PDB file of C-alpha atoms in Angstrom:
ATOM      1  CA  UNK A 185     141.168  92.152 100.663  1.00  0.00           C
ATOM      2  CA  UNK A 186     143.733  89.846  98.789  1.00  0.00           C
ATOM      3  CA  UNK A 187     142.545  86.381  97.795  1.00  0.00           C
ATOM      4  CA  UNK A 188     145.426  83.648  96.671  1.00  0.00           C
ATOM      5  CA  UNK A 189     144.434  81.370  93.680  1.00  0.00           C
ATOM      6  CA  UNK A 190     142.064  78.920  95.427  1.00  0.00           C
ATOM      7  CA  UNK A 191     138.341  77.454  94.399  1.00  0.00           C
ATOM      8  CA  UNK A 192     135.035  80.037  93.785  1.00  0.00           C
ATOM      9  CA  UNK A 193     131.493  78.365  94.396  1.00  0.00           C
ATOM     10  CA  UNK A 194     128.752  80.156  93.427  1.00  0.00           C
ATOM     11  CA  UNK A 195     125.324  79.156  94.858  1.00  0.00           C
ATOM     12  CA  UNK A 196     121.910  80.576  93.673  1.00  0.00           C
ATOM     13  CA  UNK A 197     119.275  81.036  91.282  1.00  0.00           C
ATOM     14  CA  UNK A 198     118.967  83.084  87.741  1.00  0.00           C
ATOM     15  CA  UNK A 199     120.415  86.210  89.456  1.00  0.00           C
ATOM     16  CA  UNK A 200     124.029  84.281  89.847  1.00  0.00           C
ATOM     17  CA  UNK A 201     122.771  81.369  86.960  1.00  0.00           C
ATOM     18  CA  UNK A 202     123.007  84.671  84.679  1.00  0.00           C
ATOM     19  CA  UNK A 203     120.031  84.995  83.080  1.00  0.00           C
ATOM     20  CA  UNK A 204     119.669  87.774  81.054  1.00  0.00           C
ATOM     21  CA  UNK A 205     123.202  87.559  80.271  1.00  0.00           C
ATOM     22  CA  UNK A 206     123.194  85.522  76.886  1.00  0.00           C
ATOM     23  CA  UNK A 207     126.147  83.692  75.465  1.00  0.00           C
ATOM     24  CA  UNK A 208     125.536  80.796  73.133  1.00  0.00           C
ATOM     25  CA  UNK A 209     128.388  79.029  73.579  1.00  0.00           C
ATOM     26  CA  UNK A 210     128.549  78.695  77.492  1.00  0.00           C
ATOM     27  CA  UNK A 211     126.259  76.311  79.567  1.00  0.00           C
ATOM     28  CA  UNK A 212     122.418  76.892  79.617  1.00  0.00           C
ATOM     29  CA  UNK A 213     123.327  79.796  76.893  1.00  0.00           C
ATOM     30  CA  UNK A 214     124.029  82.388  79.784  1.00  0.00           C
ATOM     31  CA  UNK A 215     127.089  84.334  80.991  1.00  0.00           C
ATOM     32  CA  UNK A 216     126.689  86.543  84.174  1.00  0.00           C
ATOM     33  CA  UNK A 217     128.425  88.174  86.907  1.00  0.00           C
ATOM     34  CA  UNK A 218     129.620  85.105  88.431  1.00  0.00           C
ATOM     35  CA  UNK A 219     131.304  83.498  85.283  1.00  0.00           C
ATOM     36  CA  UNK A 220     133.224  87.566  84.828  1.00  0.00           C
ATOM     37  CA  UNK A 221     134.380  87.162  88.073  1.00  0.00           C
ATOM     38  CA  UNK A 222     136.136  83.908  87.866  1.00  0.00           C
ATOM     39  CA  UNK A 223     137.236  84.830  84.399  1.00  0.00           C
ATOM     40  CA  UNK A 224     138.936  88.199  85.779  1.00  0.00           C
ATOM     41  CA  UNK A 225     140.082  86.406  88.976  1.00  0.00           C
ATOM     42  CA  UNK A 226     142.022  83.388  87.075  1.00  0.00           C
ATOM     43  CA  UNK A 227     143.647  86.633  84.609  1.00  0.00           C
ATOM     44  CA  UNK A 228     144.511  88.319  88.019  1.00  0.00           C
ATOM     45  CA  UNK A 229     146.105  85.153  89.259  1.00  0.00           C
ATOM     46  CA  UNK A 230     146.553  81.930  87.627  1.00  0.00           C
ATOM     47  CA  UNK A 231     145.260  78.366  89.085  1.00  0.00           C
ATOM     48  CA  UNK A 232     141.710  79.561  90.009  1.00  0.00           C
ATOM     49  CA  UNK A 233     138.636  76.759  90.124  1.00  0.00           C
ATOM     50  CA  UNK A 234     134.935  77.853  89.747  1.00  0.00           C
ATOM     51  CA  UNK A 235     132.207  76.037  89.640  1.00  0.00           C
ATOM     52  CA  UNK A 236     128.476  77.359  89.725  1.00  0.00           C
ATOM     53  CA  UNK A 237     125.371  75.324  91.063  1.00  0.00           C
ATOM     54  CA  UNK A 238     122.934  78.231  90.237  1.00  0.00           C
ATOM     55  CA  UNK A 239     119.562  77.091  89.255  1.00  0.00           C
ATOM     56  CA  UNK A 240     117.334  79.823  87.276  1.00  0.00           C
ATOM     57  CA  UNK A 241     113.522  79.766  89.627  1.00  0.00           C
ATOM     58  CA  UNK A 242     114.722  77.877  92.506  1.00  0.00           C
ATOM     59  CA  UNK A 243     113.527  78.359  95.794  1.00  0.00           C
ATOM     60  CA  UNK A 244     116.000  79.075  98.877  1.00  0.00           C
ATOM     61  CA  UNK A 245     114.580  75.743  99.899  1.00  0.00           C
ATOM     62  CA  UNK A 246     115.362  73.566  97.100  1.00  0.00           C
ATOM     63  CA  UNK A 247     119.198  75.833  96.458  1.00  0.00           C
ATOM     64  CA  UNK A 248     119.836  74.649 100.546  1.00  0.00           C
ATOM     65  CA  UNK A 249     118.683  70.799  99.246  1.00  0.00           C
ATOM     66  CA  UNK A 250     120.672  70.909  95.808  1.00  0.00           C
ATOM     67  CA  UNK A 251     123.157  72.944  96.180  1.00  0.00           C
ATOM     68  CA  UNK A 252     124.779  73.304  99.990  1.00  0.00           C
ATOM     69  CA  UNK A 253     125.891  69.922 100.380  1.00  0.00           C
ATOM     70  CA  UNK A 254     127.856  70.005  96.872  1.00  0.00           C
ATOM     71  CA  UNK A 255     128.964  72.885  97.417  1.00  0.00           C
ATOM     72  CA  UNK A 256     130.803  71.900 100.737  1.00  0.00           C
ATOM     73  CA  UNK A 257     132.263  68.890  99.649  1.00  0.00           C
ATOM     74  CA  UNK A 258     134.163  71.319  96.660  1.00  0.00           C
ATOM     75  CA  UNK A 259     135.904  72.589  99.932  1.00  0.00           C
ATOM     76  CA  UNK A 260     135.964  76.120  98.445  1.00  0.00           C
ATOM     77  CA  UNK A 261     137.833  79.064  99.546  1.00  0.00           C
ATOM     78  CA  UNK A 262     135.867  81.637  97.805  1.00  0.00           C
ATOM     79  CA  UNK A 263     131.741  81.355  97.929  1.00  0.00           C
ATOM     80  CA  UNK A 264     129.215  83.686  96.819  1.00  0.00           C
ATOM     81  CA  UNK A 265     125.368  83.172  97.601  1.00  0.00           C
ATOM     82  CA  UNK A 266     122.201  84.736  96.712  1.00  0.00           C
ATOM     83  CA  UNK A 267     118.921  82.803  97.430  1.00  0.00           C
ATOM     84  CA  UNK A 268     115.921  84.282  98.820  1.00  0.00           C
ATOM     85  CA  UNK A 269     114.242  86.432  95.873  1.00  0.00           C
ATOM     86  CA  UNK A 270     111.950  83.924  94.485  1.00  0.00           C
ATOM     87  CA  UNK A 271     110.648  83.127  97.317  1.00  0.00           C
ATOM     88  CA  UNK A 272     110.420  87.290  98.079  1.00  0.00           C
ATOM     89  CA  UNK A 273     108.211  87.125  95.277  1.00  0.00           C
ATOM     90  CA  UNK A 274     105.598  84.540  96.407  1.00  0.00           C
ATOM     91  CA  UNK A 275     102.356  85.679  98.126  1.00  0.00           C
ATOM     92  CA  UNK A 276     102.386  83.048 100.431  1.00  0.00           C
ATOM     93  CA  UNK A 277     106.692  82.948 101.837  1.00  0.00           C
ATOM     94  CA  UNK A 278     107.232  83.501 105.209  1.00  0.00           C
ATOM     95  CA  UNK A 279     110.609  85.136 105.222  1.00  0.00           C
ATOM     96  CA  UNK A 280     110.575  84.366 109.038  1.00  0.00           C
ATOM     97  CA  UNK A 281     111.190  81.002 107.943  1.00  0.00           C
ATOM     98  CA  UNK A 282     113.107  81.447 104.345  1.00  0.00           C
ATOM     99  CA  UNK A 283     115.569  83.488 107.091  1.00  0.00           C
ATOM    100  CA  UNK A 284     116.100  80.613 109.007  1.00  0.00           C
ATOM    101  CA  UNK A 285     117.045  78.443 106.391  1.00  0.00           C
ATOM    102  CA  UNK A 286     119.532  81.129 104.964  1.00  0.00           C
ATOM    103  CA  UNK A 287     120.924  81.262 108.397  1.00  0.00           C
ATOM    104  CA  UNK A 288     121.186  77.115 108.410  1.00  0.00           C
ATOM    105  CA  UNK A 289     122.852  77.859 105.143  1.00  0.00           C
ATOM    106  CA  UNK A 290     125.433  80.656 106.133  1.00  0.00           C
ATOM    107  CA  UNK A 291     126.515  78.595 108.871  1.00  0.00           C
ATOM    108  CA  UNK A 292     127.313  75.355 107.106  1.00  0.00           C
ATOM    109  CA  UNK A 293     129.335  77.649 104.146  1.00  0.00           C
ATOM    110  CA  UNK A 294     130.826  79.920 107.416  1.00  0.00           C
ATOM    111  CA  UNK A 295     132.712  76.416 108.438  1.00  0.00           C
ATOM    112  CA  UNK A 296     134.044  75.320 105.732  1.00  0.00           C
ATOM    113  CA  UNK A 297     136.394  78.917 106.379  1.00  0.00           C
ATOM    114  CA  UNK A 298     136.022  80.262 102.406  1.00  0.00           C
ATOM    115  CA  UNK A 299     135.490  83.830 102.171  1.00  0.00           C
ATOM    116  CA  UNK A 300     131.740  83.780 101.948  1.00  0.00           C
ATOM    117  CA  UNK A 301     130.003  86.768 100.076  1.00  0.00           C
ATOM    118  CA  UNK A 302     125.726  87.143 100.737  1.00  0.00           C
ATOM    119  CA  UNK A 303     123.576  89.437  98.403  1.00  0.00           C
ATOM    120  CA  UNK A 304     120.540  91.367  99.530  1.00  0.00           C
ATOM    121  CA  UNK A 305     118.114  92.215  96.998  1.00  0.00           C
ATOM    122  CA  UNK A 306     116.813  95.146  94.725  1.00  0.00           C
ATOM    123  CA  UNK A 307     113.624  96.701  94.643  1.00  0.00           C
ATOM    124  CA  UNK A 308     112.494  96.051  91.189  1.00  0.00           C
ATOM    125  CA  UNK A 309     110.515  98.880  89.828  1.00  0.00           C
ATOM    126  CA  UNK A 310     107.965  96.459  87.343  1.00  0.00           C
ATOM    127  CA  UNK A 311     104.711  97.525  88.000  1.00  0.00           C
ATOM    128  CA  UNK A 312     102.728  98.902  90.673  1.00  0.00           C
ATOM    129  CA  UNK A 313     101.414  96.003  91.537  1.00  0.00           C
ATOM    130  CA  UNK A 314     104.876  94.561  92.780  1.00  0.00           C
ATOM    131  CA  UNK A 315     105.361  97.165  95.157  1.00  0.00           C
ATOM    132  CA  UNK A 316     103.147  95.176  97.711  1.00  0.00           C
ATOM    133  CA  UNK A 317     106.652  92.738  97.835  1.00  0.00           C
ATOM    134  CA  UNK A 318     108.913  95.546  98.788  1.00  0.00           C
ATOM    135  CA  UNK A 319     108.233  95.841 102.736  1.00  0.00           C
ATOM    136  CA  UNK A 320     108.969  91.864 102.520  1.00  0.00           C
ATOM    137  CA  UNK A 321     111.698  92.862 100.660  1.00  0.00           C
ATOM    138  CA  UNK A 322     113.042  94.802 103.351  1.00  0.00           C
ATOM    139  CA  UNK A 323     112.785  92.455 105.787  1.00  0.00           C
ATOM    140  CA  UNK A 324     114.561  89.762 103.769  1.00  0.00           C
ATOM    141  CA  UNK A 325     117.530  92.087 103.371  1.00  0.00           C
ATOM    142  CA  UNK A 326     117.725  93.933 107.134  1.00  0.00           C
ATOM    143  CA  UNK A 327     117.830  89.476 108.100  1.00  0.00           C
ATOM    144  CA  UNK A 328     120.372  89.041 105.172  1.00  0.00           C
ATOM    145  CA  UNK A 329     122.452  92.185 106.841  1.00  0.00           C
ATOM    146  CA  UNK A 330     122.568  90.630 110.525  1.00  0.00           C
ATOM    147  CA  UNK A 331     123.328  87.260 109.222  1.00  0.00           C
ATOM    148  CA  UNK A 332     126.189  88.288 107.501  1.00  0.00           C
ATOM    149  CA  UNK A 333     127.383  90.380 110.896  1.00  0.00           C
ATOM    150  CA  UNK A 334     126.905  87.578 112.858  1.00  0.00           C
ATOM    151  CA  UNK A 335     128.949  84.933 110.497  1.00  0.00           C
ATOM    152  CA  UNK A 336     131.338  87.430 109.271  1.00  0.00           C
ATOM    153  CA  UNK A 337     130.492  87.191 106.121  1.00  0.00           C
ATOM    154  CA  UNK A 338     130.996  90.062 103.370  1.00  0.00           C
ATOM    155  CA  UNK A 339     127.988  91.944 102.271  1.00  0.00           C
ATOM    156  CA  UNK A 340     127.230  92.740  98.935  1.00  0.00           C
ATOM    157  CA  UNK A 341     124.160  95.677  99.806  1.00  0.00           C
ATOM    158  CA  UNK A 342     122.829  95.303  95.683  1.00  0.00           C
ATOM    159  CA  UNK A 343     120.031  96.973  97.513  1.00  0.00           C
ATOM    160  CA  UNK A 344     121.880 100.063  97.823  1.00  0.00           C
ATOM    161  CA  UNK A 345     123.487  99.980  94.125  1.00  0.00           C
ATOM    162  CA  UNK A 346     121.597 103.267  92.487  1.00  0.00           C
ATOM    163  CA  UNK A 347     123.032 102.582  89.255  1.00  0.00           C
ATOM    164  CA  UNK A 348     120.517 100.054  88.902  1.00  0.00           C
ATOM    165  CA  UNK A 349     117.988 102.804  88.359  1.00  0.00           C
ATOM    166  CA  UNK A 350     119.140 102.888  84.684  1.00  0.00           C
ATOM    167  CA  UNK A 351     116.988 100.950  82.279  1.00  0.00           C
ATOM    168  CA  UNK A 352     120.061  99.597  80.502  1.00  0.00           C
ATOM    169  CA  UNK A 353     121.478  97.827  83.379  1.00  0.00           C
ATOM    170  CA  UNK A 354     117.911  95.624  83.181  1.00  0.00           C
ATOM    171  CA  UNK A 355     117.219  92.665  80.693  1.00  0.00           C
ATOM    172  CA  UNK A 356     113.603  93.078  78.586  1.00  0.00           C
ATOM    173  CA  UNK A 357     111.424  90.792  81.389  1.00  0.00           C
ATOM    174  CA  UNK A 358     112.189  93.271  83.720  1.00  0.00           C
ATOM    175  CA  UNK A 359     113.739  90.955  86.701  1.00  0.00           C
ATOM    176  CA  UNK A 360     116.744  90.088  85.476  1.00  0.00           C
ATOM    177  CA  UNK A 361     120.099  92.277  84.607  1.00  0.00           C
ATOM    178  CA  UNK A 362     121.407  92.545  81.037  1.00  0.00           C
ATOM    179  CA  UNK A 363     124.675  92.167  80.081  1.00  0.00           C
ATOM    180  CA  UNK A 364     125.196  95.308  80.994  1.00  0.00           C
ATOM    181  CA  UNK A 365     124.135  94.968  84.880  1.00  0.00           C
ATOM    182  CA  UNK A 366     125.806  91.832  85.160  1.00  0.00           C
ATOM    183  CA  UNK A 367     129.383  93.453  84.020  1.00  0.00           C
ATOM    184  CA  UNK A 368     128.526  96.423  86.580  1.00  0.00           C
ATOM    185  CA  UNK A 369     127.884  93.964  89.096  1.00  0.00           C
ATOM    186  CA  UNK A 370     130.925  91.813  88.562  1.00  0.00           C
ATOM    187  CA  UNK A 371     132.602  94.883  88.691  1.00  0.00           C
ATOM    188  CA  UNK A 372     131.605  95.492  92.155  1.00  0.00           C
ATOM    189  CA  UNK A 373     132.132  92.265  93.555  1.00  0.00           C
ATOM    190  CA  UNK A 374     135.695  92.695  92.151  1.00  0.00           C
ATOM    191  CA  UNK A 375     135.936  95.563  93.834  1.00  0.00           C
ATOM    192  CA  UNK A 376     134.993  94.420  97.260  1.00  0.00           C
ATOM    193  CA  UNK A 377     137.357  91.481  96.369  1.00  0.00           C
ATOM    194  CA  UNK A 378     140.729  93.625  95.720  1.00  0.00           C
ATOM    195  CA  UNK A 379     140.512  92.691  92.096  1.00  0.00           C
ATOM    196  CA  UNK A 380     141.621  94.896  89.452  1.00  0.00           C
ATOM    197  CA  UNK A 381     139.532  94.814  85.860  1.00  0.00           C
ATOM    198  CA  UNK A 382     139.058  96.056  82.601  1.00  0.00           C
ATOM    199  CA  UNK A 383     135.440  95.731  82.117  1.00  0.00           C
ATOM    200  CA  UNK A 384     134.181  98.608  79.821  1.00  0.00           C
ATOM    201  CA  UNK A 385     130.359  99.433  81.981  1.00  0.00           C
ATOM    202  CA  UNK A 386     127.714 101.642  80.544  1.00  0.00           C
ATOM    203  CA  UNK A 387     128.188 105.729  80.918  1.00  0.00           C
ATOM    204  CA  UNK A 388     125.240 106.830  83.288  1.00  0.00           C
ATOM    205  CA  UNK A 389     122.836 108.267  81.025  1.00  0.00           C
ATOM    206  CA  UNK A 390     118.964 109.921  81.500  1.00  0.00           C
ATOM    207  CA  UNK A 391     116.282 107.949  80.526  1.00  0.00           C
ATOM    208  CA  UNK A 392     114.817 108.852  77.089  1.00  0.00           C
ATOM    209  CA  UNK A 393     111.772 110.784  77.543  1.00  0.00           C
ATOM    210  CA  UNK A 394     108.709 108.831  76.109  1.00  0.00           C
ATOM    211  CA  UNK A 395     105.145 109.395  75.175  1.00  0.00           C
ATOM    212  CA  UNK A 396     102.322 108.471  77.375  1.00  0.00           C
ATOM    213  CA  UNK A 397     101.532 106.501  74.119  1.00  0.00           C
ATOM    214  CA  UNK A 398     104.652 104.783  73.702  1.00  0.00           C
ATOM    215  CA  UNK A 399     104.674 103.863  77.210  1.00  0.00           C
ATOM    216  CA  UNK A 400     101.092 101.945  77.093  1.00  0.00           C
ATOM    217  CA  UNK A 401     102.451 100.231  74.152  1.00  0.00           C
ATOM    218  CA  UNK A 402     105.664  99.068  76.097  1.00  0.00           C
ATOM    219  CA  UNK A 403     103.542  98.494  78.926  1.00  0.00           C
ATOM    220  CA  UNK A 404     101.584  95.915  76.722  1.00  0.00           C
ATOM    221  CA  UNK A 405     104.075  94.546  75.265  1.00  0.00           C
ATOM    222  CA  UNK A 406     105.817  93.622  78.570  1.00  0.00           C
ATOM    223  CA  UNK A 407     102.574  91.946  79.786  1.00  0.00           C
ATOM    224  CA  UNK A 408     102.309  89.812  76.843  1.00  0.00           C
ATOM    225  CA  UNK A 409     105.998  88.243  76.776  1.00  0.00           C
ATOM    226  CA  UNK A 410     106.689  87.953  79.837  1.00  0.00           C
ATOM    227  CA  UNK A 411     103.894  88.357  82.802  1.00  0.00           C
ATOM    228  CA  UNK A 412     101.170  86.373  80.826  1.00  0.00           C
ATOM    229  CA  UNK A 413     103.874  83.291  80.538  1.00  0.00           C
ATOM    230  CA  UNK A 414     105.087  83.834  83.976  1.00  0.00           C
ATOM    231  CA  UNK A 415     101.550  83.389  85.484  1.00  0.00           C
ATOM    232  CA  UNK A 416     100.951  80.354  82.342  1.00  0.00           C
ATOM    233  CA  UNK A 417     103.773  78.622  84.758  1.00  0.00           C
ATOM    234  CA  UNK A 418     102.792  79.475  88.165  1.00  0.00           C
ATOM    235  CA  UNK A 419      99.190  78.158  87.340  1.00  0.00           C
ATOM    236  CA  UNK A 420     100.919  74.611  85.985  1.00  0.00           C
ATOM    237  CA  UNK A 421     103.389  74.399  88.694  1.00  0.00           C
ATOM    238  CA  UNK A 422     106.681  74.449  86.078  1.00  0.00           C
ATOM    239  CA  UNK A 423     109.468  76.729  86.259  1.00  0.00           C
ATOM    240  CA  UNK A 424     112.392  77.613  83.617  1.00  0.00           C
ATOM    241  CA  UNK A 425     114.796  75.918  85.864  1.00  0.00           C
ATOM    242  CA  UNK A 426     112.970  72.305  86.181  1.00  0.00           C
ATOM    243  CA  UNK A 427     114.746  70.610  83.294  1.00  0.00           C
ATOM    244  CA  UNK A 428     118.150  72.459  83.697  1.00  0.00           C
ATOM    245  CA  UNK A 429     121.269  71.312  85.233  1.00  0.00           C
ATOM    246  CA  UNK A 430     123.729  73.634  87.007  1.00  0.00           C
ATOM    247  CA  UNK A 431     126.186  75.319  84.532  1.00  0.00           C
ATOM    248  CA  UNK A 432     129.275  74.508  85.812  1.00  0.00           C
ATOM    249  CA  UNK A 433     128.401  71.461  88.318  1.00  0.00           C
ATOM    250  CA  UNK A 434     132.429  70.375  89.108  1.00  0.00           C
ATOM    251  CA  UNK A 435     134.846  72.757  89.795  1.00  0.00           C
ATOM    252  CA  UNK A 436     137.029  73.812  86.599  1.00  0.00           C
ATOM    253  CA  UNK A 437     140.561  75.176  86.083  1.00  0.00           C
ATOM    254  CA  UNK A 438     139.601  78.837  84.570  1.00  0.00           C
ATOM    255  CA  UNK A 439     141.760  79.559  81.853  1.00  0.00           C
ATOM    256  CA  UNK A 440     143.679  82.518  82.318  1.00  0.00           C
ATOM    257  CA  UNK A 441     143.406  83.821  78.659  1.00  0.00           C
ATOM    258  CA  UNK A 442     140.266  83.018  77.614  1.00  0.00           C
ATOM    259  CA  UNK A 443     138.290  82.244  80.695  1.00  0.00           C
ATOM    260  CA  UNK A 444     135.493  79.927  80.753  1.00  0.00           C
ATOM    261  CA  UNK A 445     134.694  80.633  76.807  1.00  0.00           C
ATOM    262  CA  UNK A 446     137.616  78.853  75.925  1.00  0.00           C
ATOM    263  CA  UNK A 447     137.665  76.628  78.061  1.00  0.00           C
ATOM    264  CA  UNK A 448     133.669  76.175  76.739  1.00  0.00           C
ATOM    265  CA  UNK A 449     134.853  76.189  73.029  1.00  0.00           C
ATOM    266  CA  UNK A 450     136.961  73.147  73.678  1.00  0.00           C
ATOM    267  CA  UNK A 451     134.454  70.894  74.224  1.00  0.00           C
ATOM    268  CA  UNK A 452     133.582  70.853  77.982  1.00  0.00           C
ATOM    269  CA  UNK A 453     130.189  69.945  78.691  1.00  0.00           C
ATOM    270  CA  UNK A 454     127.925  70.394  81.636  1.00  0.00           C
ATOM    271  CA  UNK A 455     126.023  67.167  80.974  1.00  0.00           C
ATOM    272  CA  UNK A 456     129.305  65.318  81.893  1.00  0.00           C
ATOM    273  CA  UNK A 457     130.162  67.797  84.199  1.00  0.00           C
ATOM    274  CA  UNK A 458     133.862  66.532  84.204  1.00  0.00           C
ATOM    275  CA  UNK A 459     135.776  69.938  82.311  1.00  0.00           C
ATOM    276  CA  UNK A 460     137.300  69.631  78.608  1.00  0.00           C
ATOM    277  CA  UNK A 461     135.323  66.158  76.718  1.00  0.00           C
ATOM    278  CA  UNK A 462     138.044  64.236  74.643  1.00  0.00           C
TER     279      UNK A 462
END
């Protein structure tokens, strides 16, 4: 596949967002996958656009209400969606129904005629007690699969990405990639796009061996940052996302030396979500 300079939306949650991907001095203080890509697609060919609408915690509900109509009207030729694993992740979804809303989705971004990428899911090896999700999980991405047949669309199997069995590729809550997974995973997409890069990804490594001792203590640790908070929110009804905006909300000319930090370093600001601020 060989793409010509054109306009990359990316529509999602934290997974394209890029949580767990920290960078100071870019919007909402996250990089990602998504941001590498556009970065290594404007060096591969100059006069690319991106813009991202990615929400960390949103629902596939609220990503089809905020998000699809935007994205439309950018009239993009290159789009990448994920949207689905929150609401994989909440005992009372009924992916019959989040299906057919990703299907409503596909088929509005199928007509605008961009090159549309979908995502299934990983099994995320937590805790026991997640592994209850993992048949819905499997459901989710065998309807993620035929939707993509059926519009065309190019799959991105992240279910199938062993890699991601390494601990490094994984930020500390667990659910989200590190830096590291979200290179590997640009990296990937690039591939499926064509797109040569230079990205320097982790050497696959065994995991170090650890005491039952040390692994209680991890295990407790883990608990305390992140699942006790987690639940704090689901109890209160807030998310992460509810006072964020999307990172890059207009489409922006990606620098072709420098990318998006440079073009973040001279002054653009999501607020204004207009590029470069005088």
């Amino acid at each position: 596949m060989t793409l010509p300079a054109g306009r990359y939306v990316a529509l999602g949650d934290s997974f394209t967002e890029g949580v767990g991907d920290p960078h100071k001095h870019l919007p909402n203080g996250v990089r990602g996958w998504a941001d590498r890509v556009a970065d290594t697609l404007a060096k591969d060919r100059s006069g690319w656009e991106y813009a991202n609408l990615a929400i960390r915690s949103k629902r596939l509900r609220q990503i089809a209400a905020e998000q699809l109509e935007p994205a439309v009207a950018m009239k993009p030729t290159l789009v990448t969606l994920y949207a689905g694993g929150n609401d994989v992740l909440d005992a009372r979804t009924n992916i019959t129904e989040v299906l057919r809303q990703y299907e409503e989705m596909v088929a509005a971004l199928s007509s605008t005629g961009a090159t549309l990428l979908l995502f299934t899911g990983y099994d995320i090896e937590v805790t026991p007690a997640l592994r209850v999700f993992r048949r819905r999980n499997h459901v989710y991405n065998e309807g993620v699969r035929g939707i993509a047949a059926r519009y065309d669309a190019v799959l991105v199997d992240y279910w199938r990405f062993e890699a991601y069995r390494d601990a490094r590729l994984w930020a500390p809550d667990r659910l989200h990639m590190s830096k590291a997974g979200h290179k590997y995973l640009a990296s990937r997409v690039l591939g499926i796009l064509g797109v040569e890069h230079s990205m320097k990804l982790l050497d696959r490594q065994p995991p170090p061996s650890r005491s039952l001792l040390q692994w209680e203590r991890a295990q407790r640790r883990w608990v305390n940052d992140w699942i006790v908070p987690l639940v704090h929110r689901k109890i209160r009804g807030v998310t992460l996302g509810d006072d964020l905006r999307p990172r890059w909300p207009v489409p922006v000319a990606v620098p072709p030396r420098g990318g998006l930090r440079r073009l973040a370093k001279s002054g653009y600001s999501s607020d204004e979500g207009a590029g470069p601020t005088t």
